[in-house]
Every structure is written in C-alpha cells, then in structure tokens.
Amino acid sequence: MDRAPGWSVRLKLTLSYVGFLMLAGALLLAAVWVFLLRYVPDGWPGLLGKSPNRYLLLSTFAPAAAIVLAFLLVFGLVGGWILAGRMLAPLTRITDATRMAANGSLSHRIRLAGREDEFRELADAFDTMLARLEAHVAEQQRFAANASHELRTPLAISQSLLDVARNDPAHDHGELVDRLYAVNARAIDLTEALLVLSRADRRSFTRESVDLSLLVDEATETLLPLAEKRGVAVDTSTDVTPAVGSHALLLQMTTNLVHNAIVHNLPERGTVWVTTGVRPETVVLTVENTGERLTPQVVSTLTEPFQRGAGRIRGDHAGVGLGLAIVKSIVHVHDGSLTIAPRPAGGLRIVVHLPSPWSGTA
Ligand SMILES: Nc1ncnc2c1ncn2[C@@H]1O[C@H](COP(=O)(O)OP(=O)(O)O)[C@@H](O)[C@H]1O
Ligand SMILES: [Mg+2]
C-alpha cells in the first residue's frame, strides 16, 4: 500500500514497545547494580581492596548488562513488530472495505470475526452503515426507475393518440384535444408532485409559526366542491393548534390527507373526520375516513412512492401515487411522526404528530 512518507502506526507501536522494554531493562539492571554494591562483601573471591574491588565488579557486570540490553533491543524490535502487525490487521481490513465503498462497491461487508473489542465495534458499525447506504441507494434507484416509467406513460399515450389522429384524418379532433388535455394535465400533476417531494426532502424551508386548525380550514375549503361532488361529508373539529414549520409544506400535507380521505372513500355517503389538538409534548392532526376495508399489510406499503391501493382503477380519480410519500416526507422534515392504521369498519385513520412549539425538540 502506498503511503506518504512518515511513521506508520506499526512502527510507532514497535518503537514505543522497544522503548518501554529498554527502560524496564535498564531500571532492572540498575537495581541489580545497586544491590551488588551494597551486599556483595568486600572479600569477594579474587578481589582485593575497596576501590579496585568496585572497579572489577563494574567491569564484570557492564558487559553482561550490555548483552542483556542488546538482547532486549532485538527481542523488543522483532516482538513489537509482530505484535503491532497482528493488532493492526483488522484496521487493514476496515481500510480496504472503506476504499471499496469509496469506489462504489457497497455490497462488500467486513464481517470481522473474533472477540468483541474496539476494532470489532468499529467494523460492525461500518457494516451497519454500508447496509443502510446500500438500501438507501437501492431505494433511490427504484424511485428513479418508477418516476421515469410514470413520466413516460402520459407521453406514450399522447404519442399513440397523435398516431391515431395522423393515420385517420377524419378523426374527431375535439375528442382528441380533450384527451390530450387530460393526459397533459396528468403529466403536469406528476411533475409537480415530484417537485414538491424533492423540495420537501431538502429541508431548505424557513420555519414559521403555523396554526394547524387554520391549515385544515384552508384545505377543506378548497376541497369542499370535490367532497360535494362525491357525496362525502367532511366533519372538522379543530382547536387552535400551534406548530412550527413551513406553511406551504404543512398545507400541502393537510391537503393531500384530506384529498385522499375524500377520493378513496365509499362510492356514496362517505364521511371524513378531521381533528387537530394539543398534547403535552406534541400537536396532533388526525384524518379519518370511511371506505373499503384494508389489511394492515396493504396499509404498510401505502407511503411508498407510486404505491396505489385497490381504488386505482375505480372512479375518475387516477392519482399519481405520490400523495402519501409527500406527506411522509413533510412529516419527516418537521421531525414528526406519521401513523397510518386501517379502521375496523373500513377506511383509514391517519395521525400526524408534530413537535409542540413549546417542547425542547421544536
Ligand atoms: N384516506 C385513505 N383512505 C383509504 N385509502 C387511502 C387513503 N389514502 C390513501 N389511500 C390509499 O393509498 C394509496 C396511495 O395514496 P397516495 O400516495 O395519495 O396516492 P394516490 O392518491 O395518488 O393514489 C391510494 O391509492 C389509496 O389506495
Ligand atoms: Mg392521493
């Protein structure tokens, strides 16, 4: 591996190991030396007089001490090098995995075996991060593929309408224009929904004080003609419900929820209940409606982009399937939570919790 000149961690660890070993060795030898001076009697065999005695003692001791130190040096260097190498081996694997991830291979995992230690923790955390990234990238790719497909559909329909008109000049142009208009409107709806979704995802909005009950009034007022046309009664019960966030996005969220509650309702005599309120830590918006019975499995997929339930074919409402994905995204960027549950009698109950402006999290 090419590394810029400098001391590798392995070398540094080896040198500190050697350093400590030499220091400990030297201290030990010094202790032995002091011990010899003190306790070896003057009449040590073959030694005469005090000064020559000490001198001779030193000259016998010093070479032995030097040999011991030299041995410790070699031993420390070799042992330290091997030990440091073994200790740092997991780091090499983690570095390799990082390089692979940087080159775009997210499917690789380190899967470090062995005891739970700091390296293992790092490797596991890294694996978790890779798994999340991989899932996120796959989701983005799926989204892009779905979005392209959805965008191509109206264009392909326009194309075939135009083909028919060209090959049959006697064709009724009024009808053609009407159908082209409808297809075009749908393409615009879809593009606008995609733009809203990307804007919501970016978190680049200014936070202002909003009152959820006013948003509900605004949304229901706009949607009342639609509700009347479909014979759906809209029942609102709202208190002043202050929240903090983007007025435009929260209005979009409320509108999407009430719109869904109206169009995915019973064919006749449907009802929608909208409430807002303040809880100790959060503020709540609830939208509930009658409708077809839905299973929890179906309900759990509804917030995925382009997921449409059974109502897709029925009725004149052909949604683009992004309404709930947009709601989820808006709730997410406002640090709120979204709960979607089927009602036992049919239809849905959707609850949005947003942080209260007075709680610490807002
Ligand atoms: N309030 C609701 N009641 C019953 N079904 C709903 C409700 N809201 C959403 N759905 C189901 O979830 C699907 C996805 O909703 P959405 O993302 O808004 O897409 P769209 O409304 O464009 O179909 C809808 O097709 C519908 O089947
Ligand atoms: Mg919708």
CSV table of C-alpha atoms and ligand atoms in Angstrom, one decimal:
chain,number,residue,atom,x,y,z
A,1,MET,CA,0.0,0.0,0.0
A,2,ASP,CA,1.4,3.4,-0.9
A,3,ARG,CA,1.6,5.7,2.0
A,4,ALA,CA,3.1,9.2,2.1
A,5,PRO,CA,6.5,9.2,3.9
A,6,GLY,CA,6.0,9.3,7.6
A,7,TRP,CA,6.0,6.9,10.5
A,8,SER,CA,3.4,4.2,10.3
A,9,VAL,CA,1.4,3.3,13.4
A,10,ARG,CA,3.0,-0.1,13.3
A,11,LEU,CA,6.5,1.4,13.5
A,12,LYS,CA,5.4,3.8,16.2
A,13,LEU,CA,3.9,1.0,18.3
A,14,THR,CA,7.0,-1.1,17.8
A,15,LEU,CA,9.3,1.7,18.9
A,16,SER,CA,7.2,2.5,22.0
A,17,TYR,CA,7.2,-1.1,22.9
A,18,VAL,CA,11.0,-1.3,22.5
A,19,GLY,CA,11.4,2.0,24.4
A,20,PHE,CA,9.4,0.6,27.4
A,21,LEU,CA,11.2,-2.7,27.3
A,22,MET,CA,14.6,-1.0,27.3
A,23,LEU,CA,13.6,1.4,30.1
A,24,ALA,CA,12.3,-1.5,32.2
A,25,GLY,CA,15.5,-3.5,31.4
A,26,ALA,CA,17.8,-0.6,32.3
A,27,LEU,CA,15.9,0.0,35.6
A,28,LEU,CA,16.2,-3.6,36.5
A,29,LEU,CA,19.9,-3.7,35.8
A,30,ALA,CA,20.4,-0.5,37.8
A,31,ALA,CA,18.6,-2.2,40.7
A,32,VAL,CA,20.9,-5.2,40.4
A,33,TRP,CA,23.9,-2.9,40.3
A,34,VAL,CA,22.8,-1.1,43.5
A,35,PHE,CA,22.2,-4.5,45.1
A,36,LEU,CA,25.7,-5.7,44.1
A,37,LEU,CA,27.3,-2.6,45.6
A,38,ARG,CA,25.5,-2.9,48.8
A,39,TYR,CA,25.5,-6.5,49.6
A,40,VAL,CA,28.5,-8.1,47.9
A,41,PRO,CA,31.1,-8.3,50.7
A,42,ASP,CA,34.4,-6.7,50.2
A,43,GLY,CA,36.2,-10.0,50.4
A,44,TRP,CA,34.5,-11.3,47.3
A,45,PRO,CA,36.7,-14.1,45.9
A,46,GLY,CA,39.6,-12.8,43.9
A,47,LEU,CA,39.1,-9.2,44.8
A,48,LEU,CA,41.4,-7.0,47.0
A,49,GLY,CA,41.0,-3.6,48.5
A,50,LYS,CA,37.9,-1.4,48.2
A,51,SER,CA,38.4,0.7,45.0
A,52,PRO,CA,39.8,-2.0,42.7
A,53,ASN,CA,37.1,-4.2,44.0
A,54,ARG,CA,34.4,-1.9,42.8
A,55,TYR,CA,36.2,-1.3,39.6
A,56,LEU,CA,36.4,-5.0,38.9
A,57,LEU,CA,32.8,-5.5,39.9
A,58,LEU,CA,31.8,-2.9,37.3
A,59,SER,CA,34.0,-4.4,34.6
A,60,THR,CA,32.4,-7.8,35.1
A,61,PHE,CA,28.9,-6.5,35.3
A,62,ALA,CA,28.9,-4.0,32.5
A,63,PRO,CA,29.4,-6.4,29.5
A,64,ALA,CA,26.8,-8.7,30.9
A,65,ALA,CA,24.4,-5.8,31.2
A,66,ALA,CA,25.2,-4.7,27.7
A,67,ILE,CA,24.4,-8.1,26.4
A,68,VAL,CA,21.1,-8.2,28.2
A,69,LEU,CA,20.2,-4.8,26.9
A,70,ALA,CA,21.1,-5.7,23.3
A,71,PHE,CA,19.1,-8.9,23.6
A,72,LEU,CA,16.1,-6.8,24.9
A,73,LEU,CA,16.5,-4.4,22.0
A,74,VAL,CA,16.4,-7.2,19.4
A,75,PHE,CA,13.7,-9.0,21.2
A,76,GLY,CA,11.6,-5.8,21.5
A,77,LEU,CA,12.0,-4.9,17.9
A,78,VAL,CA,11.0,-8.3,16.5
A,79,GLY,CA,8.3,-9.0,19.1
A,80,GLY,CA,6.9,-5.5,18.9
A,81,TRP,CA,6.8,-5.5,15.1
A,82,ILE,CA,5.0,-8.8,15.1
A,83,LEU,CA,2.6,-7.9,17.9
A,84,ALA,CA,1.8,-4.5,16.4
A,85,GLY,CA,1.2,-6.1,13.0
A,86,ARG,CA,-1.3,-8.6,14.5
A,87,MET,CA,-3.1,-5.9,16.4
A,88,LEU,CA,-3.4,-3.6,13.4
A,89,ALA,CA,-4.5,-6.3,11.0
A,90,PRO,CA,-8.3,-5.6,11.5
A,91,LEU,CA,-7.6,-2.0,10.6
A,92,THR,CA,-6.2,-3.0,7.2
A,93,ARG,CA,-9.4,-4.9,6.5
A,94,ILE,CA,-11.5,-1.9,7.6
A,95,THR,CA,-9.4,0.4,5.4
A,96,ASP,CA,-9.8,-2.0,2.4
A,97,ALA,CA,-13.6,-2.0,2.9
A,98,THR,CA,-13.6,1.8,3.0
A,99,ARG,CA,-11.7,2.0,-0.2
A,100,MET,CA,-14.1,-0.4,-1.9
A,101,ALA,CA,-17.1,1.6,-0.6
A,102,ALA,CA,-15.5,4.8,-1.9
A,103,ASN,CA,-15.1,3.1,-5.3
A,104,GLY,CA,-18.9,2.4,-5.3
A,105,SER,CA,-19.0,-1.2,-4.1
A,106,LEU,CA,-21.5,-1.0,-1.3
A,107,SER,CA,-22.3,-4.7,-1.1
A,108,HIS,CA,-18.9,-5.6,0.5
A,109,ARG,CA,-19.0,-6.3,4.3
A,110,ILE,CA,-16.1,-6.5,6.7
A,111,ARG,CA,-17.7,-9.2,8.9
A,112,LEU,CA,-14.8,-9.1,11.4
A,113,ALA,CA,-14.7,-12.3,13.4
A,114,GLY,CA,-13.4,-12.7,16.9
A,115,ARG,CA,-13.8,-11.1,20.3
A,116,GLU,CA,-15.9,-8.0,20.9
A,117,ASP,CA,-13.3,-5.3,21.1
A,118,GLU,CA,-12.9,-1.8,19.8
A,119,PHE,CA,-12.0,-2.9,16.3
A,120,ARG,CA,-14.9,-5.3,16.1
A,121,GLU,CA,-17.2,-2.4,17.2
A,122,LEU,CA,-15.8,-0.2,14.5
A,123,ALA,CA,-16.1,-2.9,11.9
A,124,ASP,CA,-19.7,-3.7,12.9
A,125,ALA,CA,-20.7,0.0,12.9
A,126,PHE,CA,-19.1,0.3,9.5
A,127,ASP,CA,-21.1,-2.8,8.2
A,128,THR,CA,-24.3,-1.3,9.5
A,129,MET,CA,-23.5,2.0,7.8
A,130,LEU,CA,-22.8,0.2,4.5
A,131,ALA,CA,-26.1,-1.8,4.7
A,132,ARG,CA,-28.0,1.4,5.3
A,133,LEU,CA,-26.3,3.2,2.4
A,134,GLU,CA,-26.9,0.3,0.1
A,135,ALA,CA,-30.6,0.1,1.0
A,136,HIS,CA,-30.8,3.9,0.5
A,137,VAL,CA,-29.2,3.8,-2.9
A,138,ALA,CA,-31.4,0.9,-4.0
A,139,GLU,CA,-34.4,2.8,-2.9
A,140,GLN,CA,-33.3,5.9,-4.8
A,141,GLN,CA,-32.7,3.8,-7.9
A,142,ARG,CA,-36.1,2.2,-7.6
A,143,PHE,CA,-37.6,5.6,-7.2
A,144,ALA,CA,-35.9,7.0,-10.3
A,145,ALA,CA,-36.9,4.0,-12.4
A,146,ASN,CA,-40.6,4.3,-11.2
A,147,ALA,CA,-40.6,8.0,-11.8
A,148,SER,CA,-39.2,7.6,-15.3
A,149,HIS,CA,-41.8,5.0,-16.0
A,150,GLU,CA,-44.6,7.1,-14.7
A,151,LEU,CA,-43.4,10.1,-16.7
A,152,ARG,CA,-43.2,8.1,-19.8
A,153,THR,CA,-46.8,6.8,-19.6
A,154,PRO,CA,-48.6,10.1,-20.4
A,155,LEU,CA,-46.0,10.8,-23.1
A,156,ALA,CA,-46.6,7.4,-24.7
A,157,ILE,CA,-50.4,7.9,-24.5
A,158,SER,CA,-50.1,11.3,-26.2
A,159,GLN,CA,-47.9,9.7,-28.9
A,160,SER,CA,-50.4,7.0,-29.7
A,161,LEU,CA,-53.3,9.5,-29.7
A,162,LEU,CA,-51.4,11.6,-32.2
A,163,ASP,CA,-50.6,8.5,-34.3
A,164,VAL,CA,-54.2,7.6,-34.5
A,165,ALA,CA,-55.1,11.2,-35.5
A,166,ARG,CA,-52.5,11.3,-38.2
A,167,ASN,CA,-53.5,8.0,-39.8
A,168,ASP,CA,-57.1,8.8,-39.7
A,169,PRO,CA,-57.7,12.4,-40.8
A,170,ALA,CA,-61.5,12.0,-40.4
A,171,HIS,CA,-61.0,11.5,-36.7
A,172,ASP,CA,-62.9,13.8,-34.3
A,173,HIS,CA,-60.4,16.4,-33.3
A,174,GLY,CA,-62.5,17.8,-30.5
A,175,GLU,CA,-62.2,14.4,-28.7
A,176,LEU,CA,-58.5,14.2,-29.4
A,177,VAL,CA,-57.9,17.6,-27.9
A,178,ASP,CA,-59.9,16.7,-24.8
A,179,ARG,CA,-58.0,13.5,-24.3
A,180,LEU,CA,-54.6,15.1,-25.0
A,181,TYR,CA,-55.5,17.9,-22.5
A,182,ALA,CA,-56.3,15.3,-19.8
A,183,VAL,CA,-53.2,13.4,-20.4
A,184,ASN,CA,-51.1,16.5,-20.3
A,185,ALA,CA,-52.8,17.7,-17.1
A,186,ARG,CA,-51.8,14.4,-15.5
A,187,ALA,CA,-48.2,14.7,-16.6
A,188,ILE,CA,-48.1,18.2,-15.1
A,189,ASP,CA,-49.6,16.8,-11.8
A,190,LEU,CA,-47.0,14.2,-11.7
A,191,THR,CA,-44.1,16.6,-12.3
A,192,GLU,CA,-45.5,19.0,-9.7
A,193,ALA,CA,-45.7,16.2,-7.2
A,194,LEU,CA,-42.1,15.2,-7.9
A,195,LEU,CA,-41.0,18.8,-7.4
A,196,VAL,CA,-42.9,19.0,-4.1
A,197,LEU,CA,-41.3,15.8,-3.0
A,198,SER,CA,-37.8,16.9,-3.8
A,199,ARG,CA,-38.4,20.3,-2.2
A,200,ALA,CA,-39.7,18.6,1.0
A,201,ASP,CA,-36.7,16.3,1.1
A,202,ARG,CA,-34.2,19.2,1.0
A,203,ARG,CA,-35.2,20.7,4.4
A,204,SER,CA,-34.4,24.1,2.9
A,205,PHE,CA,-37.5,26.0,4.1
A,206,THR,CA,-37.9,28.7,6.6
A,207,ARG,CA,-39.6,27.8,9.9
A,208,GLU,CA,-42.6,29.9,10.9
A,209,SER,CA,-45.4,29.7,13.3
A,210,VAL,CA,-48.5,28.0,11.8
A,211,ASP,CA,-51.8,27.0,13.2
A,212,LEU,CA,-52.8,23.5,12.1
A,213,SER,CA,-56.5,24.3,12.5
A,214,LEU,CA,-56.2,27.2,10.0
A,215,LEU,CA,-54.5,24.8,7.6
A,216,VAL,CA,-57.3,22.4,8.0
A,217,ASP,CA,-59.9,25.2,7.3
A,218,GLU,CA,-57.9,26.2,4.2
A,219,ALA,CA,-57.6,22.7,2.8
A,220,THR,CA,-61.2,21.7,3.4
A,221,GLU,CA,-62.5,24.9,1.9
A,222,THR,CA,-60.5,24.2,-1.3
A,223,LEU,CA,-61.7,20.5,-1.4
A,224,LEU,CA,-65.3,21.1,-0.4
A,225,PRO,CA,-66.6,21.2,-4.1
A,226,LEU,CA,-64.8,17.8,-4.7
A,227,ALA,CA,-66.4,16.4,-1.5
A,228,GLU,CA,-69.8,17.6,-2.5
A,229,LYS,CA,-69.4,16.1,-6.0
A,230,ARG,CA,-68.6,12.7,-4.4
A,231,GLY,CA,-71.3,12.9,-1.8
A,232,VAL,CA,-68.7,12.8,1.1
A,233,ALA,CA,-69.4,14.7,4.3
A,234,VAL,CA,-66.4,16.5,5.8
A,235,ASP,CA,-66.6,16.9,9.6
A,236,THR,CA,-63.9,19.1,11.1
A,237,SER,CA,-63.4,19.6,14.8
A,238,THR,CA,-60.3,21.8,15.4
A,239,ASP,CA,-58.8,23.7,18.3
A,240,VAL,CA,-56.1,26.3,17.9
A,241,THR,CA,-53.0,24.1,17.3
A,242,PRO,CA,-49.8,26.0,17.0
A,243,ALA,CA,-46.9,24.3,15.3
A,244,VAL,CA,-43.6,25.4,13.8
A,245,GLY,CA,-42.6,24.7,10.2
A,246,SER,CA,-43.2,25.6,6.6
A,247,HIS,CA,-46.7,26.9,6.0
A,248,ALA,CA,-46.7,25.8,2.3
A,249,LEU,CA,-45.4,22.2,3.1
A,250,LEU,CA,-47.8,21.7,6.0
A,251,LEU,CA,-50.7,23.0,3.9
A,252,GLN,CA,-49.7,20.5,1.2
A,253,MET,CA,-49.6,17.7,3.8
A,254,THR,CA,-53.1,18.6,5.1
A,255,THR,CA,-54.5,18.9,1.6
A,256,ASN,CA,-53.1,15.6,0.5
A,257,LEU,CA,-54.5,13.8,3.5
A,258,VAL,CA,-58.0,15.4,3.2
A,259,HIS,CA,-57.9,14.9,-0.6
A,260,ASN,CA,-57.1,11.2,-0.1
A,261,ALA,CA,-59.8,10.8,2.6
A,262,ILE,CA,-62.3,12.2,0.1
A,263,VAL,CA,-61.3,10.3,-3.1
A,264,HIS,CA,-60.5,7.0,-1.5
A,265,ASN,CA,-63.8,6.9,0.3
A,266,LEU,CA,-67.1,5.0,-0.1
A,267,PRO,CA,-68.8,5.5,-3.5
A,268,GLU,CA,-71.6,7.2,-1.7
A,269,ARG,CA,-72.4,8.5,1.8
A,270,GLY,CA,-68.8,8.6,2.9
A,271,THR,CA,-67.6,10.6,5.8
A,272,VAL,CA,-64.3,12.3,6.6
A,273,TRP,CA,-63.4,13.4,10.2
A,274,VAL,CA,-60.6,15.9,10.6
A,275,THR,CA,-59.4,17.0,14.1
A,276,THR,CA,-56.4,18.9,15.5
A,277,GLY,CA,-55.3,19.2,19.1
A,278,VAL,CA,-52.5,19.9,21.5
A,279,ARG,CA,-51.0,17.1,23.6
A,280,PRO,CA,-48.4,17.5,26.4
A,281,GLU,CA,-45.4,17.1,24.1
A,282,THR,CA,-46.8,17.2,20.6
A,283,VAL,CA,-49.5,18.7,18.4
A,284,VAL,CA,-51.8,16.3,16.5
A,285,LEU,CA,-53.6,16.2,13.2
A,286,THR,CA,-56.0,13.3,12.7
A,287,VAL,CA,-57.7,12.5,9.4
A,288,GLU,CA,-60.1,9.6,9.4
A,289,ASN,CA,-62.4,8.3,6.7
A,290,THR,CA,-64.9,5.6,5.8
A,291,GLY,CA,-64.0,3.4,2.9
A,292,GLU,CA,-63.1,0.0,1.8
A,293,ARG,CA,-61.7,-2.5,4.3
A,294,LEU,CA,-57.9,-2.5,4.1
A,295,THR,CA,-55.5,-5.1,5.5
A,296,PRO,CA,-52.5,-3.9,7.7
A,297,GLN,CA,-50.1,-5.4,5.1
A,298,VAL,CA,-51.6,-3.2,2.3
A,299,VAL,CA,-51.6,-0.2,4.6
A,300,SER,CA,-47.9,-0.5,5.5
A,301,THR,CA,-46.9,-0.1,1.8
A,302,LEU,CA,-49.1,2.9,1.0
A,303,THR,CA,-46.5,5.6,1.8
A,304,GLU,CA,-44.0,4.1,-0.7
A,305,PRO,CA,-43.8,6.3,-3.8
A,306,PHE,CA,-46.1,5.2,-6.7
A,307,GLN,CA,-48.0,2.7,-4.5
A,308,ARG,CA,-51.7,2.8,-5.1
A,309,GLY,CA,-54.2,0.7,-3.4
A,310,ALA,CA,-57.2,-1.1,-4.9
A,311,GLY,CA,-59.0,2.2,-5.7
A,312,ARG,CA,-56.7,2.7,-8.6
A,313,ILE,CA,-59.0,1.6,-11.4
A,314,ARG,CA,-62.2,2.7,-9.8
A,315,GLY,CA,-63.7,6.1,-10.3
A,316,ASP,CA,-62.5,9.2,-12.1
A,317,HIS,CA,-59.6,9.8,-9.7
A,318,ALA,CA,-56.4,8.5,-11.1
A,319,GLY,CA,-53.8,9.7,-8.6
A,320,VAL,CA,-50.1,9.7,-9.3
A,321,GLY,CA,-49.4,7.7,-6.2
A,322,LEU,CA,-47.1,10.2,-4.5
A,323,GLY,CA,-49.6,11.9,-2.1
A,324,LEU,CA,-48.7,9.8,0.9
A,325,ALA,CA,-45.0,9.7,0.0
A,326,ILE,CA,-45.1,13.5,0.1
A,327,VAL,CA,-46.9,13.5,3.4
A,328,LYS,CA,-44.4,11.1,4.9
A,329,SER,CA,-41.5,13.3,3.7
A,330,ILE,CA,-43.0,16.5,5.0
A,331,VAL,CA,-43.7,14.9,8.4
A,332,HIS,CA,-40.2,13.6,8.5
A,333,VAL,CA,-38.5,17.0,7.7
A,334,HIS,CA,-40.6,18.5,10.5
A,335,ASP,CA,-39.3,15.9,13.0
A,336,GLY,CA,-42.8,14.5,13.4
A,337,SER,CA,-44.3,11.0,13.2
A,338,LEU,CA,-46.9,9.5,10.9
A,339,THR,CA,-49.2,6.6,11.9
A,340,ILE,CA,-51.5,5.0,9.3
A,341,ALA,CA,-53.9,2.4,10.5
A,342,PRO,CA,-56.9,0.7,8.9
A,343,ARG,CA,-60.3,1.3,10.6
A,344,PRO,CA,-62.0,-1.9,11.5
A,345,ALA,CA,-65.2,-0.7,9.7
A,346,GLY,CA,-63.2,0.2,6.6
A,347,GLY,CA,-61.2,3.3,5.5
A,348,LEU,CA,-58.1,4.7,7.2
A,349,ARG,CA,-57.1,6.6,10.3
A,350,ILE,CA,-54.1,8.8,9.8
A,351,VAL,CA,-52.4,10.5,12.7
A,352,VAL,CA,-49.7,13.1,12.4
A,353,HIS,CA,-47.7,14.1,15.5
A,354,LEU,CA,-45.5,17.2,15.2
A,355,PRO,CA,-43.2,18.5,18.0
A,356,SER,CA,-45.0,21.1,20.0
A,357,PRO,CA,-43.5,24.6,19.7
A,358,TRP,CA,-43.0,24.7,23.5
A,359,SER,CA,-41.3,21.3,23.8
A,360,GLY,CA,-37.5,21.4,23.7
A,361,THR,CA,-37.3,19.5,20.4
A,362,ALA,CA,-39.2,22.0,18.3
B,1,LIG,N1,-57.6,8.1,3.3
B,1,LIG,C1,-57.5,7.0,2.6
B,1,LIG,N2,-58.4,6.0,2.7
B,1,LIG,C2,-58.3,4.9,2.0
B,1,LIG,N3,-57.2,4.6,1.2
B,1,LIG,C3,-56.3,5.5,1.1
B,1,LIG,C4,-56.3,6.8,1.8
B,1,LIG,N4,-55.2,7.5,1.5
B,1,LIG,C5,-54.5,6.7,0.6
B,1,LIG,N5,-55.1,5.6,0.4
B,1,LIG,C6,-54.6,4.5,-0.5
B,1,LIG,O1,-53.2,4.7,-0.6
B,1,LIG,C7,-52.8,4.8,-1.9
B,1,LIG,C8,-51.7,5.8,-2.1
B,1,LIG,O2,-52.1,7.1,-1.8
B,1,LIG,P1,-51.4,8.3,-2.4
B,1,LIG,O3,-49.9,8.2,-2.2
B,1,LIG,O4,-52.0,9.6,-2.0
B,1,LIG,O5,-51.6,8.1,-4.0
B,1,LIG,P2,-52.9,8.4,-4.9
B,1,LIG,O6,-53.9,9.1,-4.0
B,1,LIG,O7,-52.3,9.3,-5.9
B,1,LIG,O8,-53.3,7.1,-5.4
B,1,LIG,C9,-54.1,5.3,-2.7
B,1,LIG,O9,-54.1,4.8,-4.0
B,1,LIG,C10,-55.2,4.6,-1.9
B,1,LIG,O10,-55.4,3.3,-2.3
B,2,MG,MG,-53.5,10.8,-3.1
